[in-house]
Structure formats: structure tokens, C-alpha cells
């Protein structure tokens, strides 16, 4: 009995992102990412793996000053599966706040 299963996998993927700055303190963007399973074997036997896994997202960002940033992002994913192996769509909403405190060199904002 082997102590470890051998998994042989050839994968490829991509991501593409576009960010636009319509005004000095605002940014908006979209992103698409994917993972592809081209070849998968487990212990020398072809293993069933999902073919294409995709996720897309959109974001809106506001920078009221050089010391703070507010970002709202929505993501929709096809990368998750239930116990039966069926895809589960996942929706995520993220609100991020970044605040910088401390000394730093002078620069234009």
C-alpha cells in the first residue's frame, strides 16, 4: 500500500485587470481571472477535474487624502464546489478602509 498518492497535474491560468481613474481621488476597475486544468492523473489514472474555474470582480475606490483610502469590491466566483462536486456560485462584497499614520517624506498628492 503506497503511503502517498501521486498527483500529476498540468494547469494554466490568467488574470486581466483594467483600472481607470476618472477623477483625482476616484478609481474604478474590473478584473477577470481563470484557472484551466489541461491534464490531471492520480496514481497513473486519469482524474476528473473541473475544466475552467472563473472569477470576476469590480471595485470602486475613493482616496479622500494621501493618508486614507476607502474601497468597495464585489466578486462573483465559479471556483467553489459542494460535496457532490457541483459548482456553487459565490458572491462576495468587501469594504476596505486603509489609514496611514506616521512620518513620511513630503510628496505631492
mmCIF file of N, CA and C in Angstrom:
data_model
loop_
_atom_site.group_PDB
_atom_site.id
_atom_site.type_symbol
_atom_site.label_atom_id
_atom_site.label_comp_id
_atom_site.label_asym_id
_atom_site.label_seq_id
_atom_site.Cartn_x
_atom_site.Cartn_y
_atom_site.Cartn_z
ATOM 1 N N UNK A 1 0.856 -1.174 0.000
ATOM 2 C CA UNK A 1 0.000 0.000 0.000
ATOM 3 C C UNK A 1 0.899 1.234 0.000
ATOM 4 N N UNK A 2 0.748 2.082 -1.015
ATOM 5 C CA UNK A 2 1.585 3.290 -1.047
ATOM 6 C C UNK A 2 1.217 4.244 0.082
ATOM 7 N N UNK A 3 2.224 4.896 0.619
ATOM 8 C CA UNK A 3 1.989 5.854 1.696
ATOM 9 C C UNK A 3 1.496 7.190 1.167
ATOM 10 N N UNK A 4 1.761 7.482 -0.110
ATOM 11 C CA UNK A 4 1.381 8.774 -0.656
ATOM 12 C C UNK A 4 0.804 8.590 -2.056
ATOM 13 N N UNK A 5 -0.324 9.223 -2.333
ATOM 14 C CA UNK A 5 -0.864 9.238 -3.684
ATOM 15 C C UNK A 5 -0.027 10.192 -4.533
ATOM 16 N N UNK A 6 0.163 9.830 -5.786
ATOM 17 C CA UNK A 6 0.911 10.678 -6.697
ATOM 18 C C UNK A 6 -0.075 11.400 -7.602
ATOM 19 N N UNK A 7 -0.037 12.719 -7.570
ATOM 20 C CA UNK A 7 -0.923 13.542 -8.379
ATOM 21 C C UNK A 7 -0.071 14.275 -9.404
ATOM 22 N N UNK A 8 -0.365 14.047 -10.667
ATOM 23 C CA UNK A 8 0.338 14.687 -11.771
ATOM 24 C C UNK A 8 -0.640 15.635 -12.438
ATOM 25 N N UNK A 9 -0.312 16.915 -12.494
ATOM 26 C CA UNK A 9 -1.276 17.901 -12.984
ATOM 27 C C UNK A 9 -0.567 18.954 -13.835
ATOM 28 N N UNK A 10 -1.189 19.292 -14.946
ATOM 29 C CA UNK A 10 -0.734 20.388 -15.797
ATOM 30 C C UNK A 10 -1.840 21.425 -15.801
ATOM 31 N N UNK A 11 -1.543 22.621 -15.312
ATOM 32 C CA UNK A 11 -2.543 23.671 -15.204
ATOM 33 C C UNK A 11 -2.047 24.938 -15.890
ATOM 34 N N UNK A 12 -2.968 25.800 -16.200
ATOM 35 C CA UNK A 12 -2.647 27.114 -16.727
ATOM 36 C C UNK A 12 -3.692 28.095 -16.236
ATOM 37 N N UNK A 13 -3.353 29.354 -16.256
ATOM 38 C CA UNK A 13 -4.306 30.334 -15.781
ATOM 39 C C UNK A 13 -3.979 31.716 -16.313
ATOM 40 N N UNK A 14 -4.832 32.653 -15.965
ATOM 41 C CA UNK A 14 -4.649 34.026 -16.407
ATOM 42 C C UNK A 14 -5.387 34.961 -15.466
ATOM 43 N N UNK A 15 -5.040 36.228 -15.544
ATOM 44 C CA UNK A 15 -5.894 37.275 -14.991
ATOM 45 C C UNK A 15 -5.691 38.522 -15.832
ATOM 46 N N UNK A 16 -6.726 39.296 -15.931
ATOM 47 C CA UNK A 16 -6.678 40.550 -16.670
ATOM 48 C C UNK A 16 -7.418 41.588 -15.843
ATOM 49 N N UNK A 17 -6.811 42.760 -15.727
ATOM 50 C CA UNK A 17 -7.387 43.797 -14.877
ATOM 51 C C UNK A 17 -7.282 45.143 -15.578
ATOM 52 N N UNK A 18 -8.335 45.939 -15.471
ATOM 53 C CA UNK A 18 -8.341 47.296 -16.001
ATOM 54 C C UNK A 18 -8.756 48.220 -14.865
ATOM 55 N N UNK A 19 -7.954 49.264 -14.615
ATOM 56 C CA UNK A 19 -8.261 50.248 -13.586
ATOM 57 C C UNK A 19 -8.285 51.619 -14.257
ATOM 58 N N UNK A 20 -9.316 52.387 -13.962
ATOM 59 C CA UNK A 20 -9.494 53.692 -14.566
ATOM 60 C C UNK A 20 -9.608 54.735 -13.467
ATOM 61 N N UNK A 21 -8.988 55.882 -13.681
ATOM 62 C CA UNK A 21 -9.020 56.977 -12.717
ATOM 63 C C UNK A 21 -9.790 58.146 -13.340
ATOM 64 N N UNK A 22 -11.122 58.199 -13.178
ATOM 65 C CA UNK A 22 -11.907 59.246 -13.821
ATOM 66 C C UNK A 22 -11.736 60.626 -13.183
ATOM 67 N N UNK A 23 -11.313 60.671 -11.930
ATOM 68 C CA UNK A 23 -11.080 61.934 -11.221
ATOM 69 C C UNK A 23 -9.892 61.732 -10.281
ATOM 70 N N UNK A 24 -9.361 62.822 -9.755
ATOM 71 C CA UNK A 24 -8.129 62.755 -8.968
ATOM 72 C C UNK A 24 -8.223 61.797 -7.779
ATOM 73 N N UNK A 25 -9.339 61.755 -7.105
ATOM 74 C CA UNK A 25 -9.459 60.946 -5.877
ATOM 75 C C UNK A 25 -10.253 59.653 -6.058
ATOM 76 N N UNK A 26 -10.688 59.346 -7.251
ATOM 77 C CA UNK A 26 -11.516 58.169 -7.508
ATOM 78 C C UNK A 26 -10.816 57.214 -8.468
ATOM 79 N N UNK A 27 -11.011 55.906 -8.241
ATOM 80 C CA UNK A 27 -10.568 54.863 -9.171
ATOM 81 C C UNK A 27 -11.661 53.803 -9.245
ATOM 82 N N UNK A 28 -11.792 53.212 -10.410
ATOM 83 C CA UNK A 28 -12.723 52.109 -10.592
ATOM 84 C C UNK A 28 -12.044 51.065 -11.467
ATOM 85 N N UNK A 29 -12.457 49.819 -11.334
ATOM 86 C CA UNK A 29 -11.799 48.785 -12.119
ATOM 87 C C UNK A 29 -12.586 47.486 -12.164
ATOM 88 N N UNK A 30 -12.187 46.648 -13.098
ATOM 89 C CA UNK A 30 -12.753 45.303 -13.236
ATOM 90 C C UNK A 30 -11.605 44.313 -13.401
ATOM 91 N N UNK A 31 -11.867 43.070 -13.027
ATOM 92 C CA UNK A 31 -10.846 42.020 -13.108
ATOM 93 C C UNK A 31 -11.528 40.698 -13.455
ATOM 94 N N UNK A 32 -10.863 39.904 -14.307
ATOM 95 C CA UNK A 32 -11.305 38.558 -14.647
ATOM 96 C C UNK A 32 -10.113 37.637 -14.474
ATOM 97 N N UNK A 33 -10.328 36.514 -13.785
ATOM 98 C CA UNK A 33 -9.246 35.548 -13.604
ATOM 99 C C UNK A 33 -9.769 34.143 -13.843
ATOM 100 N N UNK A 34 -8.891 33.271 -14.286
ATOM 101 C CA UNK A 34 -9.300 31.909 -14.587
ATOM 102 C C UNK A 34 -8.191 30.911 -14.375
ATOM 103 N N UNK A 35 -8.580 29.671 -14.145
ATOM 104 C CA UNK A 35 -7.659 28.554 -13.986
ATOM 105 C C UNK A 35 -8.167 27.414 -14.849
ATOM 106 N N UNK A 36 -7.268 26.797 -15.600
ATOM 107 C CA UNK A 36 -7.623 25.712 -16.507
ATOM 108 C C UNK A 36 -6.844 24.462 -16.135
ATOM 109 N N UNK A 37 -7.517 23.323 -16.080
ATOM 110 C CA UNK A 37 -6.865 22.031 -15.885
ATOM 111 C C UNK A 37 -6.761 21.360 -17.240
ATOM 112 N N UNK A 38 -5.549 21.246 -17.751
ATOM 113 C CA UNK A 38 -5.342 20.640 -19.053
ATOM 114 C C UNK A 38 -5.152 19.132 -18.955
ATOM 115 N N UNK A 39 -4.566 18.677 -17.839
ATOM 116 C CA UNK A 39 -4.202 17.269 -17.707
ATOM 117 C C UNK A 39 -4.070 16.957 -16.227
ATOM 118 N N UNK A 40 -4.746 15.916 -15.753
ATOM 119 C CA UNK A 40 -4.639 15.514 -14.354
ATOM 120 C C UNK A 40 -4.670 13.993 -14.264
ATOM 121 N N UNK A 41 -3.686 13.424 -13.573
ATOM 122 C CA UNK A 41 -3.672 11.990 -13.288
ATOM 123 C C UNK A 41 -3.364 11.782 -11.813
ATOM 124 N N UNK A 42 -4.030 10.783 -11.238
ATOM 125 C CA UNK A 42 -3.770 10.405 -9.858
ATOM 126 C C UNK A 42 -3.368 8.939 -9.852
ATOM 127 N N UNK A 43 -2.151 8.655 -9.415
ATOM 128 C CA UNK A 43 -1.588 7.303 -9.424
ATOM 129 C C UNK A 43 -1.654 6.669 -10.818
ATOM 130 N N UNK A 44 -1.383 7.460 -11.850
ATOM 131 C CA UNK A 44 -1.348 6.958 -13.215
ATOM 132 C C UNK A 44 -2.690 6.815 -13.894
ATOM 133 N N UNK A 45 -3.788 7.184 -13.217
ATOM 134 C CA UNK A 45 -5.132 7.082 -13.778
ATOM 135 C C UNK A 45 -5.683 8.483 -13.998
ATOM 136 N N UNK A 46 -6.353 8.692 -15.140
ATOM 137 C CA UNK A 46 -6.958 9.996 -15.398
ATOM 138 C C UNK A 46 -7.923 10.358 -14.276
ATOM 139 N N UNK A 47 -7.789 11.556 -13.748
ATOM 140 C CA UNK A 47 -8.646 12.029 -12.653
ATOM 141 C C UNK A 47 -9.576 13.113 -13.181
ATOM 142 N N UNK A 48 -10.823 13.075 -12.736
ATOM 143 C CA UNK A 48 -11.780 14.089 -13.161
ATOM 144 C C UNK A 48 -11.535 15.379 -12.383
ATOM 145 N N UNK A 49 -11.283 16.438 -13.114
ATOM 146 C CA UNK A 49 -11.104 17.757 -12.516
ATOM 147 C C UNK A 49 -11.949 18.739 -13.326
ATOM 148 N N UNK A 50 -12.471 19.769 -12.683
ATOM 149 C CA UNK A 50 -13.254 20.757 -13.431
ATOM 150 C C UNK A 50 -12.382 21.443 -14.463
ATOM 151 N N UNK A 51 -12.953 21.703 -15.631
ATOM 152 C CA UNK A 51 -12.179 22.253 -16.735
ATOM 153 C C UNK A 51 -11.782 23.704 -16.564
ATOM 154 N N UNK A 52 -12.719 24.586 -16.298
ATOM 155 C CA UNK A 52 -12.439 26.009 -16.231
ATOM 156 C C UNK A 52 -13.024 26.587 -14.952
ATOM 157 N N UNK A 53 -12.224 27.303 -14.208
ATOM 158 C CA UNK A 53 -12.662 27.967 -12.986
ATOM 159 C C UNK A 53 -12.498 29.469 -13.203
ATOM 160 N N UNK A 54 -13.584 30.231 -13.087
ATOM 161 C CA UNK A 54 -13.553 31.664 -13.358
ATOM 162 C C UNK A 54 -14.010 32.474 -12.157
ATOM 163 N N UNK A 55 -13.450 33.685 -12.042
ATOM 164 C CA UNK A 55 -13.900 34.649 -11.047
ATOM 165 C C UNK A 55 -13.811 36.037 -11.662
ATOM 166 N N UNK A 56 -14.832 36.851 -11.430
ATOM 167 C CA UNK A 56 -14.825 38.230 -11.917
ATOM 168 C C UNK A 56 -15.120 39.159 -10.751
ATOM 169 N N UNK A 57 -14.589 40.380 -10.832
ATOM 170 C CA UNK A 57 -14.812 41.338 -9.755
ATOM 171 C C UNK A 57 -14.804 42.762 -10.307
ATOM 172 N N UNK A 58 -15.422 43.657 -9.541
ATOM 173 C CA UNK A 58 -15.452 45.078 -9.861
ATOM 174 C C UNK A 58 -15.203 45.852 -8.578
ATOM 175 N N UNK A 59 -14.547 46.999 -8.700
ATOM 176 C CA UNK A 59 -14.243 47.770 -7.493
ATOM 177 C C UNK A 59 -14.423 49.257 -7.753
ATOM 178 N N UNK A 60 -14.676 49.980 -6.652
ATOM 179 C CA UNK A 60 -14.751 51.428 -6.636
ATOM 180 C C UNK A 60 -13.936 51.893 -5.439
ATOM 181 N N UNK A 61 -13.063 52.876 -5.667
ATOM 182 C CA UNK A 61 -12.143 53.324 -4.618
ATOM 183 C C UNK A 61 -12.178 54.841 -4.509
ATOM 184 N N UNK A 62 -12.159 55.350 -3.276
ATOM 185 C CA UNK A 62 -12.124 56.789 -3.017
ATOM 186 C C UNK A 62 -10.965 57.077 -2.084
ATOM 187 N N UNK A 63 -10.143 58.068 -2.443
ATOM 188 C CA UNK A 63 -8.991 58.476 -1.649
ATOM 189 C C UNK A 63 -9.200 59.917 -1.179
ATOM 190 N N UNK A 64 -9.807 60.131 0.005
ATOM 191 C CA UNK A 64 -10.067 61.497 0.453
ATOM 192 C C UNK A 64 -8.796 62.290 0.756
ATOM 193 N N UNK A 65 -7.708 61.601 1.105
ATOM 194 C CA UNK A 65 -6.424 62.263 1.351
ATOM 195 C C UNK A 65 -5.319 61.259 1.076
ATOM 196 N N UNK A 66 -4.085 61.716 1.181
ATOM 197 C CA UNK A 66 -2.972 60.793 0.977
ATOM 198 C C UNK A 66 -2.830 59.806 2.134
ATOM 199 N N UNK A 67 -3.572 59.998 3.219
ATOM 200 C CA UNK A 67 -3.474 59.147 4.403
ATOM 201 C C UNK A 67 -4.608 58.128 4.529
ATOM 202 N N UNK A 68 -5.581 58.153 3.615
ATOM 203 C CA UNK A 68 -6.722 57.253 3.771
ATOM 204 C C UNK A 68 -7.251 56.796 2.410
ATOM 205 N N UNK A 69 -7.873 55.622 2.431
ATOM 206 C CA UNK A 69 -8.446 55.032 1.221
ATOM 207 C C UNK A 69 -9.647 54.190 1.618
ATOM 208 N N UNK A 70 -10.733 54.325 0.856
ATOM 209 C CA UNK A 70 -11.931 53.514 1.030
ATOM 210 C C UNK A 70 -12.170 52.758 -0.268
ATOM 211 N N UNK A 71 -12.401 51.471 -0.159
ATOM 212 C CA UNK A 71 -12.551 50.638 -1.348
ATOM 213 C C UNK A 71 -13.722 49.681 -1.158
ATOM 214 N N UNK A 72 -14.588 49.612 -2.175
ATOM 215 C CA UNK A 72 -15.715 48.688 -2.188
ATOM 216 C C UNK A 72 -15.514 47.752 -3.376
ATOM 217 N N UNK A 73 -15.578 46.453 -3.113
ATOM 218 C CA UNK A 73 -15.341 45.471 -4.167
ATOM 219 C C UNK A 73 -16.397 44.381 -4.113
ATOM 220 N N UNK A 74 -16.875 43.992 -5.297
ATOM 221 C CA UNK A 74 -17.807 42.882 -5.434
ATOM 222 C C UNK A 74 -17.139 41.814 -6.299
ATOM 223 N N UNK A 75 -17.233 40.559 -5.891
ATOM 224 C CA UNK A 75 -16.648 39.452 -6.656
ATOM 225 C C UNK A 75 -17.682 38.344 -6.822
ATOM 226 N N UNK A 76 -17.660 37.717 -7.995
ATOM 227 C CA UNK A 76 -18.520 36.581 -8.301
ATOM 228 C C UNK A 76 -17.625 35.447 -8.766
ATOM 229 N N UNK A 77 -17.736 34.295 -8.109
ATOM 230 C CA UNK A 77 -16.816 33.187 -8.368
ATOM 231 C C UNK A 77 -17.561 31.912 -8.744
ATOM 232 N N UNK A 78 -16.959 31.163 -9.662
ATOM 233 C CA UNK A 78 -17.407 29.806 -10.012
ATOM 234 C C UNK A 78 -16.366 28.777 -9.568
ATOM 235 N N UNK A 79 -15.510 29.100 -8.613
ATOM 236 C CA UNK A 79 -14.381 28.251 -8.243
ATOM 237 C C UNK A 79 -14.668 27.309 -7.085
ATOM 238 N N UNK A 80 -15.846 27.319 -6.510
ATOM 239 C CA UNK A 80 -16.136 26.505 -5.330
ATOM 240 C C UNK A 80 -17.117 25.386 -5.670
ATOM 241 N N UNK A 81 -16.990 24.268 -4.932
ATOM 242 C CA UNK A 81 -17.798 23.088 -5.201
ATOM 243 C C UNK A 81 -18.400 22.559 -3.900
ATOM 244 N N UNK A 82 -19.593 21.947 -4.013
ATOM 245 C CA UNK A 82 -20.188 21.312 -2.839
ATOM 246 C C UNK A 82 -19.671 19.877 -2.730
ATOM 247 N N UNK A 83 -20.178 19.115 -1.761
ATOM 248 C CA UNK A 83 -19.677 17.754 -1.520
ATOM 249 C C UNK A 83 -20.016 16.802 -2.669
ATOM 250 N N UNK A 84 -21.008 17.146 -3.507
ATOM 251 C CA UNK A 84 -21.366 16.309 -4.659
ATOM 252 C C UNK A 84 -20.546 16.652 -5.904
ATOM 253 N N UNK A 85 -19.653 17.628 -5.791
ATOM 254 C CA UNK A 85 -18.835 18.021 -6.932
ATOM 255 C C UNK A 85 -19.500 19.019 -7.852
ATOM 256 N N UNK A 86 -20.620 19.587 -7.439
ATOM 257 C CA UNK A 86 -21.306 20.585 -8.263
ATOM 258 C C UNK A 86 -20.845 21.983 -7.870
ATOM 259 N N UNK A 87 -20.761 22.851 -8.863
ATOM 260 C CA UNK A 87 -20.296 24.214 -8.615
ATOM 261 C C UNK A 87 -21.295 25.013 -7.780
ATOM 262 N N UNK A 88 -20.755 25.807 -6.883
ATOM 263 C CA UNK A 88 -21.545 26.696 -6.041
ATOM 264 C C UNK A 88 -21.142 28.126 -6.400
ATOM 265 N N UNK A 89 -22.067 28.945 -6.873
ATOM 266 C CA UNK A 89 -21.707 30.344 -7.129
ATOM 267 C C UNK A 89 -21.503 31.074 -5.805
ATOM 268 N N UNK A 90 -20.448 31.852 -5.725
ATOM 269 C CA UNK A 90 -20.126 32.579 -4.502
ATOM 270 C C UNK A 90 -20.095 34.073 -4.819
ATOM 271 N N UNK A 91 -20.840 34.847 -4.037
ATOM 272 C CA UNK A 91 -20.868 36.300 -4.145
ATOM 273 C C UNK A 91 -20.133 36.859 -2.928
ATOM 274 N N UNK A 92 -19.236 37.798 -3.145
ATOM 275 C CA UNK A 92 -18.504 38.406 -2.036
ATOM 276 C C UNK A 92 -18.547 39.919 -2.176
ATOM 277 N N UNK A 93 -18.828 40.600 -1.077
ATOM 278 C CA UNK A 93 -18.821 42.050 -1.025
ATOM 279 C C UNK A 93 -17.813 42.449 0.052
ATOM 280 N N UNK A 94 -16.837 43.239 -0.337
ATOM 281 C CA UNK A 94 -15.742 43.611 0.565
ATOM 282 C C UNK A 94 -15.683 45.128 0.675
ATOM 283 N N UNK A 95 -15.640 45.630 1.903
ATOM 284 C CA UNK A 95 -15.419 47.056 2.143
ATOM 285 C C UNK A 95 -14.107 47.179 2.893
ATOM 286 N N UNK A 96 -13.176 47.925 2.334
ATOM 287 C CA UNK A 96 -11.825 48.031 2.901
ATOM 288 C C UNK A 96 -11.536 49.485 3.252
ATOM 289 N N UNK A 97 -10.927 49.706 4.416
ATOM 290 C CA UNK A 97 -10.506 51.033 4.859
ATOM 291 C C UNK A 97 -9.020 50.954 5.187
ATOM 292 N N UNK A 98 -8.207 51.801 4.551
ATOM 293 C CA UNK A 98 -6.777 51.899 4.840
ATOM 294 C C UNK A 98 -6.489 53.288 5.379
ATOM 295 N N UNK A 99 -5.836 53.338 6.525
ATOM 296 C CA UNK A 99 -5.445 54.610 7.127
ATOM 297 C C UNK A 99 -3.968 54.536 7.441
ATOM 298 N N UNK A 100 -3.205 55.522 6.960
ATOM 299 C CA UNK A 100 -1.767 55.579 7.206
ATOM 300 C C UNK A 100 -1.490 56.599 8.290
ATOM 301 N N UNK A 101 -0.673 56.198 9.265
ATOM 302 C CA UNK A 101 -0.305 57.077 10.360
ATOM 303 C C UNK A 101 1.207 57.010 10.517
ATOM 304 N N UNK A 102 1.832 58.158 10.700
ATOM 305 C CA UNK A 102 3.267 58.174 10.925
ATOM 306 C C UNK A 102 3.972 59.114 9.973
ATOM 307 N N UNK A 103 5.238 59.355 10.243
ATOM 308 C CA UNK A 103 6.050 60.274 9.449
ATOM 309 C C UNK A 103 6.415 59.647 8.110
ATOM 310 N N UNK A 104 6.432 60.471 7.085
ATOM 311 C CA UNK A 104 6.887 60.041 5.760
ATOM 312 C C UNK A 104 7.331 61.263 4.986
ATOM 313 N N UNK A 105 8.125 61.043 3.978
ATOM 314 C CA UNK A 105 8.673 62.151 3.187
ATOM 315 C C UNK A 105 7.608 62.925 2.452
ATOM 316 N N UNK A 106 7.883 64.226 2.231
ATOM 317 C CA UNK A 106 6.936 65.086 1.537
ATOM 318 C C UNK A 106 6.850 64.699 0.066
ATOM 319 N N UNK A 107 5.628 64.720 -0.473
ATOM 320 C CA UNK A 107 5.400 64.451 -1.888
ATOM 321 C C UNK A 107 4.039 65.017 -2.269
ATOM 322 N N UNK A 108 3.843 65.317 -3.528
ATOM 323 C CA UNK A 108 2.524 65.819 -3.933
ATOM 324 C C UNK A 108 1.496 64.705 -3.924
ATOM 325 N N UNK A 109 0.285 65.039 -3.591
ATOM 326 C CA UNK A 109 -0.803 64.059 -3.581
ATOM 327 C C UNK A 109 -1.662 64.242 -4.801
#
